[in-house]
């Protein structure tokens, strides 16, 4: 199993550009989430999904869109990048039933200039 | 909303000694989960240990144990026999009820292990 994969690893955008961060998992997990990590602030939940076709907002959803058309994939779209979105982005997945650890991807380091 | 507080920005420990990393949480939920994750300098998030709010025994995983004091709303991580490879950032996190896809994280504690 590849686990949770994220692409790209690094990305530089100009203010106003849009892009999609890709996330995929091959563990048949129901739950998938996106977090951002800023220095000194820990990780904060952006959006999450409890299954294909079902998504909901987390703590910091503004400026981001998600969709979940398959169990495996959960892309995160930046609609119009802003310098405040410079961060490290982590995708995570977990089983839906009972408690389960979240498996994190390796992260995407995004810089918006 | 839940809140996780880690009051120790940085901790130092001598190799082979034990260290406790503090975590307090603020929730009105009866059912919740508490997690600890390790983030080494390479950046990946590594799951260490989990404690459910209804678990009466403290969780243990190898050299890691979670000192769960429900009345005080604390969930401290104890690392026994520290190793140089334990040097990393450590995050405490919690979930509400069975919403395990939604973690609330603390700000983290940087642990440095000295030889």
Coordinates of N, CA and C in Angstrom, one line a residue:
Chain A
X1 N 0.8 -1.2 0.0 CA 0.0 0.0 0.0 C 0.9 1.3 0.0
X2 N 0.5 2.3 -0.8 CA 1.2 3.5 -0.8 C 0.8 4.4 0.4
X3 N -0.4 4.1 1.0 CA -0.8 4.9 2.1 C -1.5 6.2 1.6
X4 N -1.2 7.3 2.1 CA -1.8 8.6 1.7 C -0.7 9.3 0.9
X5 N -1.0 9.7 -0.3 CA 0.0 10.4 -1.2 C -0.6 11.8 -1.5
X6 N 0.4 12.7 -1.6 CA 0.0 14.1 -1.9 C 0.9 14.6 -3.0
X7 N 0.4 15.3 -3.9 CA 1.2 16.0 -4.9 C 0.6 17.4 -5.1
X8 N 1.5 18.4 -5.4 CA 3.0 18.3 -5.4 C 3.6 18.3 -4.0
X9 N 4.8 18.2 -3.9 CA 5.5 18.3 -2.6 C 5.8 19.8 -2.3
X10 N 6.1 20.5 -3.3 CA 6.3 22.0 -3.2 C 5.6 22.7 -4.3
X11 N 5.2 24.0 -4.0 CA 4.5 24.8 -5.0 C 4.7 26.2 -4.7
X12 N 5.0 27.0 -5.7 CA 5.0 28.5 -5.5 C 3.9 29.0 -6.5
X13 N 3.1 29.9 -5.9 CA 2.0 30.5 -6.7 C 2.1 32.0 -6.6
X14 N 1.6 32.7 -7.6 CA 1.5 34.2 -7.5 C 0.1 34.5 -6.9
X15 N 0.0 35.6 -6.2 CA -1.3 36.0 -5.7 C -2.4 36.0 -6.8
X16 N -3.5 35.4 -6.6 CA -4.6 35.4 -7.5 C -4.7 34.1 -8.4
X17 N -3.6 33.4 -8.4 CA -3.6 32.1 -9.2 C -4.4 31.1 -8.4
X18 N -4.9 30.1 -9.2 CA -5.6 29.0 -8.6 C -4.8 27.7 -8.8
X19 N -5.1 26.7 -8.0 CA -4.5 25.4 -8.2 C -5.2 24.4 -7.3
X20 N -4.9 23.1 -7.6 CA -5.4 22.0 -6.9 C -4.3 21.2 -6.3
X21 N -4.4 21.0 -5.0 CA -3.6 20.0 -4.3 C -4.2 18.7 -4.3
X22 N -3.5 17.7 -4.7 CA -4.0 16.3 -4.9 C -3.7 15.5 -3.6
X23 N -4.7 14.7 -3.3 CA -4.6 13.7 -2.2 C -5.2 12.4 -2.6
X24 N -4.6 11.3 -2.4 CA -5.1 10.0 -2.7 C -4.7 9.0 -1.6
X25 N -5.6 8.1 -1.3 CA -5.3 7.0 -0.4 C -5.8 5.7 -0.9
X26 N -5.1 4.6 -0.6 CA -5.4 3.3 -1.2 C -5.8 2.3 -0.1
X27 N -6.3 2.8 1.0 CA -6.6 2.0 2.2 C -8.1 1.8 2.4
X28 N -8.9 2.3 1.4 CA -10.3 2.3 1.5 C -10.9 3.0 2.7
X29 N -10.3 4.1 3.1 CA -10.7 4.8 4.3 C -11.9 5.7 3.9
X30 N -12.9 5.7 4.9 CA -14.0 6.6 4.6 C -13.7 8.0 4.9
X31 N -13.0 8.3 6.0 CA -12.8 9.7 6.4 C -11.5 10.2 5.7
X32 N -11.6 11.4 5.2 CA -10.4 12.1 4.7 C -10.5 13.6 5.1
X33 N -9.4 14.2 5.3 CA -9.4 15.6 5.9 C -8.2 16.3 5.3
X34 N -8.3 17.6 5.3 CA -7.2 18.5 4.9 C -7.0 19.4 6.1
X35 N -5.7 19.6 6.4 CA -5.2 20.5 7.5 C -4.1 21.4 6.9
X36 N -4.0 22.6 7.5 CA -2.9 23.4 7.2 C -2.1 23.6 8.5
X37 N -0.7 23.7 8.3 CA 0.1 23.9 9.5 C 0.9 25.2 9.3
X38 N 0.7 26.1 10.1 CA 1.4 27.4 10.2 C 2.4 27.4 11.4
X39 N 3.5 28.1 11.3 CA 4.4 28.1 12.4 C 3.7 28.6 13.7
X40 N 4.0 27.9 14.8 CA 3.5 28.2 16.1 C 2.0 28.0 16.3
X41 N 1.3 27.4 15.3 CA -0.2 27.3 15.4 C -0.7 25.9 15.4
X42 N 0.2 24.9 15.2 CA -0.3 23.6 15.1 C -1.0 23.4 13.8
X43 N -1.8 22.3 13.7 CA -2.5 22.0 12.5 C -4.0 22.4 12.7
X44 N -4.5 23.0 11.7 CA -5.9 23.4 11.7 C -6.7 22.8 10.6
X45 N -7.9 22.3 10.9 CA -8.7 21.6 9.9 C -9.4 22.5 8.9
X46 N -9.2 22.2 7.6 CA -9.8 23.1 6.6 C -11.1 22.5 6.1
X47 N -11.1 21.3 5.6 CA -12.3 20.6 5.2 C -12.1 19.1 5.5
X48 N -13.3 18.4 5.6 CA -13.2 17.0 5.7 C -14.3 16.3 5.0
X49 N -14.2 15.0 4.9 CA -15.2 14.2 4.2 C -15.4 12.9 4.9
X50 N -16.7 12.5 5.1 CA -17.0 11.2 5.7 C -17.3 10.1 4.7
X51 N -17.2 10.4 3.5 CA -17.4 9.4 2.4 C -17.6 10.1 1.1
X52 N -17.6 9.3 0.0 CA -17.8 9.9 -1.3 C -19.1 10.7 -1.4
X53 N -19.0 11.9 -1.9 CA -20.1 12.8 -2.1 C -20.5 13.6 -0.9
X54 N -19.8 13.4 0.2 CA -20.1 14.1 1.5 C -18.9 14.9 2.0
X55 N -19.0 16.2 2.0 CA -17.9 17.0 2.6 C -18.5 18.1 3.5
X56 N -17.6 18.6 4.4 CA -18.1 19.6 5.3 C -16.9 20.5 5.7
X57 N -17.2 21.7 6.2 CA -16.2 22.6 6.5 C -15.5 22.3 7.9
X58 N -14.3 22.7 8.0 CA -13.6 22.6 9.2 C -13.4 24.0 9.9
X59 N -12.3 24.2 10.5 CA -12.1 25.5 11.3 C -11.8 26.7 10.4
X60 N -11.0 26.4 9.3 CA -10.5 27.5 8.4 C -10.8 27.2 7.0
X61 N -12.1 27.2 6.5 CA -12.4 26.8 5.2 C -12.4 27.9 4.1
X62 N -12.3 29.1 4.5 CA -12.4 30.2 3.5 C -11.2 30.2 2.6
X63 N -11.6 30.3 1.3 CA -10.6 30.3 0.2 C -10.3 29.0 -0.4
X64 N -10.9 27.9 0.2 CA -10.7 26.6 -0.3 C -12.0 25.9 -0.6
X65 N -11.9 25.0 -1.7 CA -13.0 24.2 -2.0 C -12.5 22.7 -2.1
X66 N -13.5 21.8 -1.8 CA -13.1 20.4 -1.9 C -14.3 19.7 -2.5
X67 N -14.0 18.5 -3.0 CA -15.1 17.6 -3.5 C -14.6 16.2 -3.3
X68 N -15.5 15.2 -3.2 CA -15.1 13.8 -3.0 C -15.9 13.0 -3.9
X69 N -15.5 12.8 -5.1 CA -16.2 12.0 -6.1 C -15.9 10.5 -6.0
X70 N -14.8 10.1 -5.4 CA -14.4 8.7 -5.2 C -14.0 8.6 -3.7
X71 N -13.9 7.3 -3.3 CA -13.4 7.1 -1.9 C -11.9 7.4 -1.8
X72 N -11.2 7.2 -3.0 CA -9.7 7.3 -2.9 C -9.2 8.8 -2.9
X73 N -9.9 9.7 -3.6 CA -9.4 11.0 -3.9 C -10.1 12.1 -3.2
X74 N -9.3 13.1 -2.7 CA -9.9 14.2 -2.0 C -9.1 15.5 -2.3
X75 N -9.3 16.1 -3.5 CA -8.5 17.2 -3.9 C -8.9 18.5 -3.2
X76 N -7.9 19.4 -2.9 CA -8.2 20.7 -2.3 C -7.9 21.8 -3.3
X77 N -8.9 22.6 -3.6 CA -8.7 23.7 -4.6 C -8.5 25.0 -3.9
X78 N -7.5 25.7 -4.3 CA -7.4 27.1 -3.9 C -7.9 28.0 -5.0
X79 N -8.9 28.8 -4.7 CA -9.6 29.5 -5.8 C -8.9 30.7 -6.3
X80 N -8.3 31.5 -5.4 CA -7.6 32.6 -5.8 C -6.5 32.8 -4.7
X81 N -5.3 32.3 -4.9 CA -4.3 32.2 -3.8 C -4.0 33.6 -3.3
X82 N -3.8 33.6 -1.9 CA -3.4 34.8 -1.2 C -2.1 34.5 -0.4
X83 N -1.3 35.5 -0.1 CA -0.1 35.2 0.8 C -0.5 34.6 2.1
X84 N -1.7 34.8 2.6 CA -2.1 34.2 3.9 C -2.3 32.7 3.8
X85 N -2.3 32.2 2.6 CA -2.4 30.8 2.4 C -1.1 30.1 2.2
X86 N 0.0 30.8 2.4 CA 1.3 30.2 2.5 C 1.4 29.3 3.7
X87 N 1.6 28.0 3.5 CA 1.5 27.1 4.7 C 2.0 25.7 4.2
X88 N 2.0 24.8 5.1 CA 2.2 23.4 4.8 C 0.8 22.7 4.9
X89 N 0.4 22.0 3.8 CA -0.9 21.4 3.8 C -0.7 19.8 3.9
X90 N -1.5 19.3 4.9 CA -1.5 17.9 5.1 C -2.9 17.3 4.8
X91 N -2.9 16.2 4.1 CA -4.1 15.4 3.9 C -4.0 14.2 4.8
X92 N -5.1 13.7 5.3 CA -5.2 12.6 6.2 C -6.4 11.8 6.0
X93 N -6.3 10.5 6.3 CA -7.4 9.6 6.1 C -7.5 8.6 7.3
X94 N -8.7 8.1 7.5 CA -8.9 7.1 8.6 C -10.2 6.3 8.3
X95 N -10.3 5.2 9.0 CA -11.5 4.4 8.9 C -12.7 5.1 9.5
X96 N -13.9 4.8 9.1 CA -15.0 5.5 9.5 C -15.6 5.0 10.8
X97 N -15.4 3.7 11.2 CA -16.1 3.1 12.3 C -15.2 2.9 13.5
X98 N -15.7 3.4 14.6 CA -14.9 3.3 15.8 C -13.7 4.2 15.7
X99 N -12.9 4.2 16.8 CA -11.7 5.1 16.7 C -10.7 4.5 15.8
X100 N -9.9 5.4 15.2 CA -8.9 5.0 14.4 C -7.9 6.1 14.2
X101 N -6.6 5.8 14.2 CA -5.6 6.8 14.0 C -5.8 7.4 12.6
X102 N -5.5 8.6 12.4 CA -5.4 9.3 11.1 C -4.1 9.1 10.5
X103 N -4.1 8.6 9.3 CA -2.9 8.5 8.5 C -2.6 9.7 7.7
X104 N -1.5 10.3 7.9 CA -1.2 11.6 7.2 C -0.3 11.4 6.0
X105 N -0.6 12.2 5.0 CA 0.3 12.3 3.8 C 1.6 13.0 4.2
X106 N 2.5 13.1 3.3 CA 3.8 13.8 3.5 C 3.8 15.3 3.5
X107 N 2.7 15.9 3.1 CA 2.5 17.3 3.1 C 2.9 18.0 1.8
X108 N 2.3 19.1 1.6 CA 2.7 20.0 0.4 C 3.0 21.4 1.0
X109 N 4.2 21.8 0.6 CA 4.6 23.2 1.1 C 4.3 24.2 0.0
X110 N 3.4 25.1 0.4 CA 2.9 26.1 -0.6 C 3.3 27.5 -0.2
X111 N 3.9 28.2 -1.2 CA 4.3 29.6 -1.0 C 3.5 30.4 -2.0
X112 N 2.9 31.5 -1.4 CA 2.1 32.4 -2.3 C 2.8 33.8 -2.2
X113 N 3.3 34.2 -3.4 CA 4.0 35.5 -3.4 C 3.2 36.6 -3.9
Chain B
X1 N -16.6 24.8 21.1 CA -15.5 24.3 20.3 C -14.5 23.8 21.3
X2 N -13.7 22.8 20.8 CA -12.7 22.2 21.6 C -11.5 23.1 21.6
X3 N -10.7 23.0 22.6 CA -9.4 23.7 22.6 C -8.4 22.8 23.3
X4 N -7.2 22.8 22.7 CA -6.1 22.0 23.2 C -5.0 23.0 23.6
X5 N -4.4 22.9 24.8 CA -3.4 23.7 25.3 C -2.1 22.9 25.6
X6 N -1.0 23.3 25.0 CA 0.3 22.7 25.3 C 1.1 23.9 25.8
X7 N 1.4 23.9 27.0 CA 2.0 25.1 27.6 C 3.6 25.2 27.6
X8 N 4.2 24.1 27.1 CA 5.6 24.0 27.0 C 6.1 24.1 25.6
X9 N 6.5 25.3 25.2 CA 7.0 25.5 23.8 C 8.2 24.6 23.5
X10 N 9.1 24.4 24.5 CA 10.3 23.6 24.3 C 10.6 22.8 25.6
X11 N 11.1 21.6 25.4 CA 11.6 20.8 26.6 C 12.9 20.2 26.2
X12 N 13.7 20.0 27.3 CA 15.0 19.4 27.1 C 15.1 18.2 28.0
X13 N 15.7 17.1 27.6 CA 15.8 15.9 28.4 C 17.1 15.2 28.1
X14 N 17.7 14.6 29.1 CA 18.9 13.8 28.9 C 18.5 12.5 28.3
X15 N 19.4 12.0 27.5 CA 19.2 10.6 26.9 C 19.0 9.6 28.1
X16 N 18.1 8.7 27.9 CA 17.8 7.6 28.8 C 16.9 8.1 30.0
X17 N 16.6 9.3 30.1 CA 15.7 9.8 31.2 C 14.3 9.9 30.6
X18 N 13.3 10.0 31.6 CA 11.9 10.1 31.2 C 11.6 11.6 31.1
X19 N 10.6 11.9 30.3 CA 10.1 13.2 30.1 C 8.6 13.2 30.0
X20 N 8.0 14.3 30.5 CA 6.5 14.4 30.4 C 6.2 15.7 29.7
X21 N 5.4 15.5 28.6 CA 4.9 16.6 27.8 C 3.4 16.9 28.2
X22 N 3.1 18.2 28.6 CA 1.8 18.5 29.1 C 0.8 18.8 28.0
X23 N -0.4 18.4 28.3 CA -1.6 18.7 27.4 C -2.8 18.9 28.2
X24 N -3.5 20.0 28.1 CA -4.8 20.1 28.7 C -5.8 20.4 27.6
X25 N -7.1 20.0 27.8 CA -8.1 20.1 26.8 C -9.3 20.7 27.5
X26 N -10.1 21.4 26.6 CA -11.3 22.1 27.1 C -12.4 21.6 26.2
X27 N -13.3 20.8 26.8 CA -14.5 20.3 26.1 C -15.6 20.1 27.0
X28 N -16.8 20.2 26.5 CA -18.0 19.9 27.3 C -18.6 18.6 26.9
X29 N -18.0 17.9 25.9 CA -18.5 16.6 25.4 C -18.2 15.6 26.4
X30 N -19.1 14.6 26.5 CA -18.8 13.4 27.3 C -17.9 12.4 26.6
X31 N -18.1 12.3 25.3 CA -17.3 11.4 24.5 C -16.3 12.1 23.7
X32 N -15.0 11.7 23.8 CA -14.0 12.4 23.0 C -12.8 11.4 22.9
X33 N -11.9 11.7 22.0 CA -10.7 11.0 21.9 C -9.5 11.9 22.0
X34 N -8.4 11.4 22.6 CA -7.2 12.2 22.7 C -6.0 11.5 22.0
X35 N -5.2 12.2 21.3 CA -4.2 11.6 20.5 C -2.9 12.4 20.7
X36 N -1.8 11.7 20.5 CA -0.5 12.4 20.5 C 0.2 12.0 19.1
X37 N 0.8 13.0 18.5 CA 1.5 12.8 17.2 C 2.9 13.4 17.4
X38 N 3.8 12.7 16.7 CA 5.2 13.2 16.6 C 5.5 13.7 15.3
X39 N 6.2 14.9 15.2 CA 6.6 15.4 13.9 C 8.1 15.7 13.9
X40 N 8.9 14.8 13.3 CA 10.3 15.0 13.3 C 10.6 16.1 12.3
X41 N 11.9 16.5 12.2 CA 12.3 17.6 11.4 C 12.0 17.3 9.9
X42 N 11.9 16.1 9.5 CA 11.5 15.7 8.1 C 10.1 16.1 7.8
X43 N 9.2 16.3 8.8 CA 7.9 16.9 8.5 C 6.7 16.0 8.6
X44 N 7.0 14.7 8.6 CA 5.8 13.8 8.6 C 5.1 13.7 9.9
X45 N 3.9 13.4 10.0 CA 3.1 13.2 11.2 C 3.0 11.7 11.5
X46 N 3.5 11.4 12.7 CA 3.6 10.0 13.2 C 2.7 9.8 14.4
X47 N 1.7 8.9 14.3 CA 0.8 8.6 15.4 C 1.5 7.9 16.5
X48 N 1.3 8.3 17.7 CA 2.0 7.7 18.8 C 1.0 6.9 19.7
X49 N -0.1 7.5 20.1 CA -0.9 6.9 21.2 C -2.3 7.6 21.2
X50 N -3.3 6.8 21.6 CA -4.7 7.2 21.7 C -5.3 6.9 23.1
X51 N -6.1 7.8 23.5 CA -6.9 7.5 24.8 C -8.3 8.0 24.5
X52 N -9.3 7.1 24.8 CA -10.7 7.4 24.7 C -11.2 7.9 26.0
X53 N -12.2 8.8 26.0 CA -12.6 9.4 27.2 C -13.2 8.4 28.2
X54 N -13.7 7.3 27.7 CA -14.3 6.3 28.6 C -13.3 5.2 29.0
X55 N -12.1 5.3 28.5 CA -11.1 4.3 28.9 C -10.6 4.6 30.3
X56 N -10.7 3.6 31.2 CA -10.4 3.8 32.6 C -8.9 3.6 32.8
X57 N -8.3 2.8 31.9 CA -6.8 2.6 32.1 C -6.1 3.6 31.2
X58 N -4.9 4.0 31.7 CA -4.1 4.9 30.8 C -3.5 4.1 29.7
X59 N -3.5 4.7 28.5 CA -3.0 4.0 27.3 C -1.5 3.9 27.4
X60 N -0.9 2.8 26.9 CA 0.5 2.7 26.8 C 0.8 2.1 25.4
X61 N 1.9 2.5 24.8 CA 2.4 2.0 23.6 C 4.0 2.0 23.6
X62 N 4.5 0.9 24.0 CA 6.0 0.8 24.1 C 6.5 1.8 25.1
X63 N 7.4 2.7 24.7 CA 7.9 3.7 25.6 C 7.0 4.9 25.9
X64 N 5.9 4.9 25.2 CA 4.9 6.0 25.4 C 3.8 5.6 26.3
X65 N 3.4 6.5 27.2 CA 2.2 6.3 28.0 C 1.5 7.6 28.1
X66 N 0.2 7.5 28.2 CA -0.6 8.7 28.3 C -1.2 8.8 29.7
X67 N -0.8 9.9 30.4 CA -1.3 10.1 31.8 C -2.6 10.8 31.7
X68 N -3.7 10.1 31.7 CA -5.1 10.7 31.5 C -5.7 11.0 32.9
X69 N -5.9 12.3 33.1 CA -6.6 12.7 34.3 C -7.9 13.5 33.9
X70 N -9.0 12.7 33.9 CA -10.2 13.3 33.3 C -10.7 14.5 34.0
X71 N -10.7 14.4 35.4 CA -11.3 15.5 36.2 C -10.5 16.8 35.9
X72 N -9.2 16.7 35.7 CA -8.3 17.8 35.5 C -8.3 18.2 34.0
X73 N -8.9 17.3 33.2 CA -8.9 17.5 31.7 C -7.4 17.6 31.2
X74 N -6.6 16.7 31.6 CA -5.2 16.7 31.1 C -4.9 15.3 30.5
X75 N -4.0 15.3 29.6 CA -3.7 14.1 28.8 C -2.2 14.2 28.5
X76 N -1.4 14.1 29.5 CA 0.1 14.3 29.4 C 0.7 13.0 28.7
X77 N 1.7 13.3 27.9 CA 2.5 12.2 27.3 C 3.8 12.0 28.1
X78 N 4.0 10.7 28.5 CA 5.2 10.4 29.1 C 6.1 9.5 28.2
X79 N 7.3 9.9 28.0 CA 8.2 9.1 27.2 C 9.3 8.6 28.1
X80 N 9.4 7.3 28.2 CA 10.4 6.7 29.1 C 11.7 6.5 28.3
X81 N 12.8 6.5 29.0 CA 14.1 6.1 28.4 C 14.3 6.8 27.1
X82 N 14.3 8.2 27.2 CA 14.4 9.0 25.9 C 15.6 8.6 25.1
X83 N 15.4 8.7 23.8 CA 16.4 8.4 22.8 C 16.7 9.6 21.9
X84 N 17.9 9.7 21.3 CA 18.2 10.8 20.5 C 17.1 11.0 19.4
X85 N 16.6 9.9 18.9 CA 15.6 10.0 17.8 C 14.3 10.5 18.3
X86 N 14.1 10.7 19.6 CA 12.8 11.3 20.1 C 12.8 12.8 19.9
X87 N 13.9 13.4 19.5 CA 13.9 14.8 19.3 C 13.0 15.2 18.2
X88 N 12.0 16.0 18.4 CA 10.9 16.3 17.4 C 9.9 17.2 18.1
X89 N 9.0 17.6 17.2 CA 7.8 18.4 17.7 C 6.7 17.4 18.1
X90 N 6.0 17.6 19.2 CA 5.0 16.7 19.6 C 3.7 17.5 19.7
X91 N 2.6 16.9 19.1 CA 1.3 17.5 19.2 C 0.3 16.7 19.9
X92 N -0.4 17.3 20.7 CA -1.6 16.7 21.4 C -2.8 17.1 20.5
X93 N -3.8 16.2 20.4 CA -4.9 16.5 19.6 C -6.2 15.8 20.1
X94 N -7.3 16.3 19.8 CA -8.5 15.7 20.3 C -9.6 15.6 19.2
X95 N -10.6 14.7 19.4 CA -11.7 14.7 18.6 C -13.0 14.8 19.4
X96 N -14.1 15.2 18.8 CA -15.4 15.2 19.5 C -16.1 14.0 19.2
X97 N -16.5 13.3 20.2 CA -17.3 12.1 20.1 C -16.6 11.1 19.1
X98 N -17.4 10.7 18.1 CA -16.8 9.7 17.1 C -16.5 10.4 15.8
X99 N -16.3 11.7 15.9 CA -15.9 12.5 14.7 C -14.4 12.4 14.5
X100 N -14.0 11.2 14.2 CA -12.5 10.9 14.2 C -11.8 11.5 13.0
X101 N -12.6 12.0 12.0 CA -11.9 12.7 10.9 C -11.6 14.1 11.2
X102 N -12.0 14.6 12.4 CA -11.8 16.0 12.7 C -11.0 16.2 14.0
X103 N -9.8 16.5 13.8 CA -8.9 16.6 14.9 C -8.6 18.1 15.2
X104 N -8.6 18.4 16.5 CA -8.2 19.8 17.0 C -6.8 19.6 17.6
X105 N -5.9 20.4 17.1 CA -4.5 20.2 17.6 C -4.1 21.3 18.6
X106 N -3.1 21.0 19.4 CA -2.5 22.0 20.2 C -1.3 22.6 19.4
X107 N -0.6 23.6 20.0 CA 0.4 24.3 19.3 C 1.7 23.5 19.2
X108 N 1.8 22.5 20.0 CA 3.0 21.6 19.9 C 4.1 22.0 21.0
X109 N 4.9 21.0 21.3 CA 6.1 21.1 22.1 C 7.3 20.6 21.4
X110 N 8.4 21.3 21.3 CA 9.6 20.8 20.7 C 10.4 20.2 21.8
X111 N 10.7 18.9 21.6 CA 11.5 18.1 22.5 C 12.9 17.9 22.0
X112 N 13.9 18.3 22.8 CA 15.3 18.0 22.4 C 15.9 17.1 23.4
X113 N 16.5 16.0 22.9 CA 17.1 15.0 23.7 C 18.6 15.2 23.6
X114 N 19.3 15.4 24.7 CA 20.7 15.6 24.8 C 21.4 14.3 25.1
X115 N 22.6 14.0 24.4 CA 23.3 12.8 24.7 C 24.0 12.9 26.1

